[in-house]
Coordinates of C-alpha atoms and ligand atoms in Angstrom, one line a residue:
M14 CA 0.0 0.0 0.0
K15 CA 3.0 2.2 0.3
K16 CA 2.6 3.6 -3.3
Y17 CA -1.0 4.7 -2.5
L18 CA -0.1 6.2 0.9
K19 CA 2.8 8.2 -0.5
N20 CA 0.4 10.6 -2.3
L21 CA -1.7 11.4 0.8
P22 CA -1.6 15.0 2.3
Q23 CA 1.2 15.4 4.9
E24 CA -1.4 15.9 7.7
I25 CA -2.7 12.4 7.1
K26 CA 0.7 10.8 6.7
N27 CA 1.7 12.3 10.1
L28 CA -1.5 10.9 11.6
I29 CA -0.7 7.5 10.3
V30 CA 2.8 7.6 11.7
L31 CA 1.4 8.6 15.1
A32 CA -1.2 5.8 15.0
E33 CA 1.6 3.3 14.2
E34 CA 3.5 4.7 17.2
V35 CA 0.4 4.2 19.5
S36 CA 0.0 0.6 18.1
R37 CA 3.7 -0.1 19.0
E38 CA 3.6 1.5 22.4
T39 CA 0.2 -0.1 23.5
K40 CA 1.0 -3.4 21.8
M41 CA -2.4 -3.3 20.2
P42 CA -2.5 -4.2 16.5
A43 CA -4.4 -1.5 14.6
Y44 CA -5.7 -1.3 11.0
L45 CA -7.1 1.3 8.7
V46 CA -10.5 -0.1 7.5
G47 CA -13.7 0.6 5.7
G48 CA -14.0 3.4 3.2
F49 CA -10.5 4.7 3.6
P50 CA -8.5 1.8 2.0
R51 CA -11.2 1.6 -0.7
D52 CA -11.1 5.2 -1.7
L53 CA -7.3 5.3 -1.4
I54 CA -7.0 2.5 -4.0
L55 CA -9.6 4.2 -6.2
G56 CA -7.8 7.5 -5.9
V57 CA -10.9 9.2 -4.5
K58 CA -10.2 11.9 -1.9
D59 CA -12.0 11.0 1.3
W60 CA -10.1 11.8 4.4
D61 CA -12.3 10.3 7.0
L62 CA -10.2 7.6 8.7
D63 CA -11.6 4.5 10.3
I64 CA -9.2 2.7 12.6
T65 CA -10.0 -0.6 14.2
V66 CA -8.0 -2.0 17.0
E67 CA -7.4 -5.5 18.3
G68 CA -7.6 -4.7 22.0
N69 CA -9.2 -1.6 23.4
G70 CA -10.3 1.0 20.8
I71 CA -11.1 3.7 23.4
K72 CA -7.7 3.4 25.1
F73 CA -6.0 3.5 21.7
A74 CA -8.0 6.6 20.8
E75 CA -7.1 8.3 24.1
N76 CA -3.4 7.7 23.4
L77 CA -3.7 9.0 19.8
A78 CA -5.7 12.1 20.9
K79 CA -2.9 12.9 23.4
K80 CA -0.2 12.7 20.8
L81 CA -2.2 14.8 18.4
N82 CA -3.3 17.2 21.2
V83 CA -7.0 17.1 20.0
S84 CA -10.2 16.4 21.8
L85 CA -12.0 13.1 21.8
V86 CA -15.6 12.0 21.9
K87 CA -16.1 8.6 23.5
H88 CA -19.0 6.2 22.9
E89 CA -18.3 3.8 25.8
R90 CA -21.4 1.7 25.0
F91 CA -20.1 0.9 21.6
G92 CA -16.4 0.8 22.5
T93 CA -15.7 3.5 19.9
A94 CA -14.3 7.0 19.9
T95 CA -14.1 9.9 17.5
L96 CA -11.2 12.4 17.2
I97 CA -12.0 15.7 15.6
L98 CA -8.9 17.1 14.1
N99 CA -10.5 19.9 12.0
H100 CA -13.5 20.5 9.9
R101 CA -12.1 18.3 7.1
L102 CA -10.6 15.5 9.0
K103 CA -12.2 13.0 11.4
V104 CA -10.9 9.8 12.8
D105 CA -13.2 7.0 14.2
V106 CA -11.6 4.4 16.3
A107 CA -13.3 1.1 17.1
T108 CA -12.5 -2.3 18.6
T109 CA -12.5 -5.3 16.3
R110 CA -15.8 -7.1 16.8
K111 CA -17.8 -10.0 15.6
E112 CA -21.5 -9.8 14.9
V113 CA -24.1 -12.6 15.0
Y114 CA -27.6 -12.0 13.6
P115 CA -30.2 -13.8 15.8
S116 CA -32.8 -13.4 13.1
C117 CA -33.5 -11.8 9.8
A118 CA -33.2 -8.0 9.7
C119 CA -32.7 -7.7 13.5
L120 CA -29.8 -5.9 15.1
P121 CA -26.8 -8.1 15.6
V122 CA -25.4 -9.4 18.9
V123 CA -22.0 -7.8 19.1
S124 CA -18.9 -9.2 20.9
P125 CA -15.1 -8.6 20.7
G126 CA -13.5 -10.5 17.8
T127 CA -10.4 -10.8 15.7
L128 CA -9.6 -8.7 12.7
K129 CA -10.8 -11.5 10.4
E130 CA -14.2 -11.6 12.2
D131 CA -14.4 -7.8 12.0
L132 CA -13.9 -7.9 8.3
L133 CA -16.3 -10.8 7.9
R134 CA -19.2 -8.8 9.4
R135 CA -18.9 -6.1 6.7
D136 CA -21.1 -5.4 3.7
F137 CA -19.1 -5.8 0.5
T138 CA -15.7 -7.0 -0.5
I139 CA -14.6 -3.5 -1.5
N140 CA -15.4 -2.4 2.1
A141 CA -13.6 -5.3 3.8
L142 CA -10.1 -4.2 3.1
A143 CA -7.6 -3.3 5.9
V144 CA -4.2 -1.7 6.0
S145 CA -2.1 -2.8 8.9
L146 CA -0.6 -0.2 11.2
S147 CA 1.4 -2.6 13.3
T148 CA 5.2 -2.6 13.1
D149 CA 5.6 -6.2 11.9
A150 CA 3.4 -5.8 8.9
S151 CA 3.1 -2.1 8.6
R152 CA 1.2 -0.6 5.7
K153 CA 0.4 -4.0 4.2
L154 CA -3.0 -4.6 2.6
I155 CA -5.0 -7.3 4.2
D156 CA -7.5 -8.5 1.6
I157 CA -9.2 -11.7 2.7
F158 CA -12.1 -11.5 0.2
C159 CA -10.3 -10.3 -2.9
G160 CA -11.7 -6.8 -2.5
K161 CA -8.9 -5.2 -4.4
E162 CA -9.7 -7.4 -7.4
D163 CA -13.4 -6.3 -7.2
L164 CA -12.3 -2.7 -6.9
T165 CA -10.3 -2.9 -10.0
A166 CA -13.0 -4.8 -11.9
G167 CA -15.7 -2.3 -10.6
K168 CA -17.8 -4.9 -8.8
I169 CA -20.1 -4.8 -5.7
R170 CA -20.1 -8.2 -4.1
I171 CA -21.4 -9.4 -0.7
L172 CA -19.3 -11.6 1.5
H173 CA -21.8 -14.4 2.0
D174 CA -25.3 -15.5 0.7
L175 CA -27.2 -14.4 3.8
S176 CA -25.8 -10.9 3.9
F177 CA -29.0 -9.1 2.7
E178 CA -31.1 -11.1 5.0
D179 CA -28.9 -10.3 8.0
D180 CA -29.1 -6.6 7.2
P181 CA -31.4 -5.4 4.4
T182 CA -30.0 -1.9 4.6
R183 CA -27.2 -3.3 2.6
I184 CA -29.6 -3.3 -0.4
L185 CA -29.5 0.5 -0.3
R186 CA -25.8 0.6 0.3
A187 CA -25.1 -1.7 -2.7
I188 CA -27.0 0.7 -4.9
R189 CA -25.4 3.7 -3.4
F190 CA -21.8 2.4 -4.0
K191 CA -22.7 1.1 -7.4
Q192 CA -24.0 4.5 -8.5
R193 CA -21.3 6.5 -6.8
Y194 CA -18.4 4.6 -8.5
N195 CA -20.3 3.6 -11.6
F196 CA -19.7 -0.1 -10.7
K197 CA -21.7 -3.2 -11.4
I198 CA -23.5 -5.3 -8.8
E199 CA -21.9 -8.8 -9.4
P200 CA -24.6 -11.2 -10.8
K201 CA -25.0 -13.5 -7.8
T202 CA -25.1 -10.5 -5.4
L203 CA -27.7 -8.9 -7.7
S204 CA -29.9 -11.9 -7.8
L205 CA -29.8 -12.2 -4.0
L206 CA -30.5 -8.5 -3.7
R207 CA -33.6 -8.9 -6.0
A208 CA -34.8 -11.9 -4.0
A209 CA -34.4 -9.9 -0.7
V210 CA -36.4 -6.9 -2.1
N211 CA -39.1 -9.2 -3.5
S212 CA -39.5 -11.0 -0.2
G213 CA -40.2 -7.6 1.5
L214 CA -37.1 -7.5 3.7
L215 CA -36.8 -3.8 3.5
N216 CA -40.1 -3.5 5.4
K217 CA -38.7 -5.6 8.3
V218 CA -35.9 -3.1 9.2
H219 CA -36.5 -0.5 11.8
P220 CA -37.7 2.6 9.8
H221 CA -35.1 4.8 11.4
R222 CA -32.3 2.7 10.0
M223 CA -33.9 2.8 6.6
R224 CA -34.2 6.6 6.9
D225 CA -30.4 6.9 7.7
E226 CA -29.5 4.9 4.5
L227 CA -32.0 6.8 2.4
V228 CA -30.6 10.1 3.6
L229 CA -27.1 8.9 2.7
M230 CA -28.4 8.0 -0.8
L231 CA -30.0 11.5 -1.2
K232 CA -26.7 13.1 -0.2
E233 CA -24.8 11.4 -3.0
K234 CA -23.8 13.4 -6.1
D235 CA -26.6 12.2 -8.3
P236 CA -29.7 11.3 -6.2
S237 CA -31.8 11.0 -9.4
A238 CA -29.8 8.0 -10.6
Q239 CA -29.8 6.5 -7.0
L240 CA -33.6 6.8 -6.7
K241 CA -34.2 5.4 -10.2
Q242 CA -32.1 2.4 -9.5
L243 CA -33.8 1.8 -6.2
Y244 CA -37.3 2.2 -7.7
D245 CA -36.5 -0.1 -10.6
L246 CA -35.5 -2.8 -8.2
G247 CA -38.7 -2.3 -6.3
G248 CA -37.0 -0.8 -3.3
L249 CA -39.2 2.2 -2.6
S250 CA -42.0 0.2 -0.9
F251 CA -40.4 0.8 2.5
I252 CA -41.4 4.4 2.1
S253 CA -44.8 3.9 0.4
N254 CA -46.3 1.6 -2.3
N255 CA -47.9 4.7 -3.8
L256 CA -44.5 6.2 -4.7
K257 CA -44.1 5.8 -8.4
P258 CA -41.5 8.3 -9.6
G259 CA -41.6 8.8 -13.4
R260 CA -39.9 11.0 -15.9
Q261 CA -41.3 14.1 -14.3
V262 CA -39.8 13.3 -10.8
Y263 CA -36.4 12.4 -12.3
G264 CA -36.4 15.5 -14.3
L265 CA -37.3 17.6 -11.2
F266 CA -34.4 15.8 -9.3
K267 CA -32.0 16.8 -12.1
S268 CA -33.1 20.4 -11.9
I269 CA -32.9 20.4 -8.1
N270 CA -29.3 19.1 -8.5
Q271 CA -28.4 22.2 -10.6
E272 CA -30.2 24.6 -8.3
I273 CA -28.4 23.2 -5.2
S274 CA -25.1 23.6 -6.9
W275 CA -26.0 27.2 -7.8
F276 CA -27.2 27.8 -4.2
M277 CA -24.0 26.4 -2.6
R278 CA -21.8 28.5 -5.0
S279 CA -23.8 31.6 -4.4
F280 CA -24.3 31.2 -0.6
P281 CA -21.4 29.3 0.9
F282 CA -22.5 30.2 4.4
H283 CA -25.9 28.7 4.2
G284 CA -26.2 27.6 7.8
S285 CA -28.6 24.7 8.3
F286 CA -29.5 24.1 4.6
E287 CA -30.1 20.4 4.1
A288 CA -29.8 19.5 0.4
W289 CA -31.2 15.9 0.9
L290 CA -34.5 17.4 2.2
V291 CA -35.2 19.1 -1.0
Y292 CA -35.1 15.8 -2.9
F293 CA -37.2 14.1 -0.2
A294 CA -39.8 16.8 -0.3
A295 CA -39.9 16.6 -4.1
L296 CA -40.5 12.9 -3.8
L297 CA -43.3 13.2 -1.2
R298 CA -45.1 15.8 -3.4
Q299 CA -46.6 12.8 -5.3
L300 CA -48.5 11.8 -2.2
S301 CA -51.3 13.3 -0.2
L302 CA -50.7 15.4 2.8
V303 CA -51.9 12.7 5.1
Q304 CA -49.7 10.1 3.5
S305 CA -46.7 12.4 3.7
K306 CA -47.2 13.1 7.3
K307 CA -47.5 9.4 8.1
I308 CA -44.2 8.7 6.3
I309 CA -42.4 11.5 8.0
R310 CA -43.5 10.3 11.4
R311 CA -42.7 6.6 10.7
L312 CA -39.2 7.5 9.5
G313 CA -38.7 9.6 12.6
L314 CA -37.8 12.9 11.0
S315 CA -37.4 15.8 13.3
K316 CA -40.1 18.5 13.8
Q317 CA -37.9 21.0 12.0
E318 CA -37.5 18.6 9.0
E319 CA -41.2 17.9 9.0
K320 CA -41.9 21.6 8.9
K321 CA -39.5 22.2 6.0
I322 CA -40.9 19.3 4.0
L323 CA -44.6 20.3 4.6
S324 CA -43.9 23.9 3.7
C325 CA -42.8 22.7 0.2
R326 CA -46.4 21.6 -0.3
Q327 CA -47.5 25.2 -0.5
I328 CA -45.7 25.5 -3.8
N329 CA -48.6 25.2 -6.2
R330 CA -49.6 26.5 -9.6
R331 CA -51.2 29.6 -8.2
F332 CA -48.2 30.5 -6.1
I333 CA -45.8 29.9 -9.0
G334 CA -48.1 32.0 -11.3
R335 CA -47.8 35.0 -8.9
L336 CA -44.1 34.9 -9.0
K337 CA -44.1 34.8 -12.8
N338 CA -45.6 38.3 -12.9
K339 CA -43.1 40.9 -14.1
Q340 CA -45.0 43.8 -12.4
I341 CA -44.9 42.4 -8.9
K342 CA -43.0 44.7 -6.5
P343 CA -40.0 43.7 -4.4
A344 CA -41.9 43.9 -1.1
Q345 CA -44.5 41.5 -2.5
V346 CA -41.8 39.1 -3.6
F347 CA -40.3 39.4 -0.1
N348 CA -43.7 38.7 1.6
L349 CA -44.4 35.7 -0.6
L350 CA -41.0 34.1 0.0
K351 CA -40.1 35.1 3.5
P352 CA -42.1 32.3 5.2
F353 CA -40.3 29.6 3.3
S354 CA -37.2 27.7 4.3
Y355 CA -34.2 27.7 2.0
E356 CA -35.0 24.1 1.1
A357 CA -38.5 25.1 -0.1
I358 CA -37.1 28.1 -2.0
I359 CA -34.6 25.8 -3.9
L360 CA -37.4 23.4 -4.7
L361 CA -39.4 26.4 -5.9
R362 CA -36.5 27.5 -8.2
S363 CA -36.4 24.0 -9.6
V364 CA -40.0 23.7 -10.7
S365 CA -39.9 26.4 -13.4
G366 CA -37.4 27.7 -15.9
D367 CA -39.3 31.0 -16.3
S368 CA -36.7 33.8 -16.3
V369 CA -38.9 36.4 -14.5
F370 CA -39.8 33.8 -11.8
K371 CA -36.1 32.9 -11.3
K372 CA -35.0 36.5 -11.1
H373 CA -37.6 37.2 -8.4
I374 CA -36.3 34.4 -6.3
T375 CA -32.6 35.3 -6.9
D376 CA -33.4 38.9 -6.0
F377 CA -35.1 37.7 -2.8
L378 CA -32.1 35.6 -1.8
K379 CA -29.4 38.1 -2.9
I380 CA -31.0 41.4 -2.1
Y381 CA -34.3 41.6 -0.3
N382 CA -33.5 39.0 2.3
C383 CA -30.4 41.0 3.3
V384 CA -32.0 44.4 3.7
R385 CA -32.0 45.6 7.3
L386 CA -33.8 48.7 8.6
S387 CA -31.7 51.4 10.3
I388 CA -34.6 52.0 12.7
S389 CA -35.8 49.7 15.5
G390 CA -38.4 49.5 18.2
D391 CA -36.3 51.9 20.3
D392 CA -37.0 54.6 17.8
L393 CA -40.7 53.9 18.0
Y394 CA -40.6 54.1 21.8
R395 CA -38.8 57.4 21.7
L396 CA -41.4 58.7 19.4
G397 CA -44.0 57.8 22.0
V398 CA -45.5 54.6 20.5
L399 CA -46.6 52.2 23.2
P400 CA -45.0 48.8 22.8
G401 CA -47.2 46.1 21.3
P402 CA -48.0 44.2 18.1
K403 CA -48.2 47.6 16.4
Y404 CA -44.4 47.7 16.4
Q405 CA -44.1 44.8 14.0
K406 CA -46.8 46.3 11.7
I407 CA -45.1 49.6 11.5
L408 CA -41.6 48.1 11.0
N409 CA -43.1 45.9 8.2
K410 CA -44.5 48.9 6.5
V411 CA -41.2 50.7 6.6
L412 CA -39.4 47.6 5.4
A413 CA -41.8 47.3 2.4
A414 CA -41.1 50.9 1.6
R415 CA -37.4 50.3 1.8
L416 CA -37.6 47.2 -0.4
N417 CA -39.6 49.1 -3.0
G418 CA -37.1 52.0 -3.0
S419 CA -39.4 54.7 -1.7
V420 CA -37.2 55.2 1.4
K421 CA -33.5 55.0 1.3
N422 CA -31.9 55.9 4.6
R423 CA -32.5 56.4 8.3
Q424 CA -33.8 59.9 7.8
D425 CA -36.4 58.6 5.3
E426 CA -37.4 55.8 7.5
L427 CA -37.9 58.1 10.5
A428 CA -40.0 60.5 8.3
L429 CA -42.2 57.6 7.2
I430 CA -42.7 56.5 10.8
G431 CA -43.8 60.0 11.6
K432 CA -46.4 59.8 8.8
I433 CA -47.6 56.3 9.8
I434 CA -48.0 57.4 13.5
K435 CA -50.0 60.5 12.4
Ligands
ATP521 P1 -18.8 6.6 2.8 O1 -17.7 6.9 1.8 O2 -20.1 6.7 2.3 O3 -18.6 7.2 4.2 P2 -18.0 4.2 4.2 O4 -17.6 2.8 3.6 O5 -16.9 4.9 5.0 O6 -18.5 5.0 3.0 P3 -19.7 4.0 6.5 O7 -21.2 4.0 6.5 O8 -19.0 5.1 7.2 O9 -19.3 4.0 5.0 O10 -19.2 2.6 7.1 C1 -17.8 2.3 7.3 C2 -17.6 0.8 7.1 O11 -18.4 0.1 8.0 C3 -18.0 0.4 5.7 O12 -16.9 0.5 4.8 C4 -18.3 -1.1 5.9 O13 -17.1 -1.9 6.0 C5 -18.9 -1.1 7.3 N1 -20.4 -1.0 7.3 C6 -21.1 0.1 7.4 N2 -22.4 -0.2 7.3 C7 -22.5 -1.6 7.2 C8 -23.6 -2.5 7.1 N3 -24.8 -2.1 7.1 N4 -23.2 -3.8 7.1 C9 -22.0 -4.2 7.1 N5 -20.9 -3.4 7.1 C10 -21.2 -2.1 7.2

């Protein structure tokens, strides 16, 4: 693996050297596992590191955190810990474990295990590679299931025939990795995957686990392709049997994709914007309000997520028609769009290519939404207005005038208040 590791950023090379030191000092064999070796071989830049340790993962992580002088979040119950180095780089440390599935689609019984057992519990050969960090075999690739060969051939392959029955979320994972890397699902794996979908295994998994995998799918680069593949395989039934995305939904997904790219470029500091939610809201628009609410609750989405998704339902023909009007004033555009979340606004921008409509939304995001009044409630108080709901009404009127350009500065704003009070 030395030739692959050579090209890593210095920061990661240093980290690996320190992990090797910790492995030597604590006498605990450690390995880089999961997505890191996979993406390293593929030449994909993904700097999240997963280290698994034969011994005590938390102790290992404590030693590594000390050497790096960074903080550590421990998850004692799972024997894992996370080191946060900076916003780009995260290291997860776990203890090697074995998993036994007591019955189909149930959570496994977990106990400490060897590296081999830890690799055997994984989803696909390409995700079951390990790079040794121990002195005697340092930086050697451990490849029990010929994962490197599958990586080179572009194949997604499960490790044993009962894999999808043990954990049906792997169905979504298989599709996700296939689409992400433009791989093929190996024929036997594909036939077992189809059989698992057909026997309704996706409906046996706890909905919250399905939601997590679905969200990961919608966070991929091309959610439209992900969704199409999942639907074609019959895999959307865990959300609803009534979901039948056709050309229109895939087209909408493509346009959402472009709008999200535009939004990210134009507003890099977008706070709590959740791109996956826009896709999910677009998908649920096919269903009734009652059905959508039921799904949202079953999947355990948060109140905030529910609110954002449901607000997207107000986007209807009439609403769109109003925004296509060239004559509409800035304050009216502001009042129409202000109640919506950024997610709903992006969905809105995706539903029509009309240039006037798009310009109104762009102006809202870039100009109107950034306008701040120079006056405040204090000014109203000084002018003798008694505090109450009136304040908001007056300030809204001044804001509308400011947006429409009839007042331009503090003096104008104060003059307008004077008029309003009279
Ligand atoms: P990504 O690039 O999307 O983060 P990843 O492979 O790092 O991909 P994670 O979900 O972080 O994905 O999982 C880390 C590793 O844990 C995987 O590479 C795989 O070996 C294992 N794993 C995760 N989920 C499962 C699962 N449901 N069944 C078996 N192994 C899994």
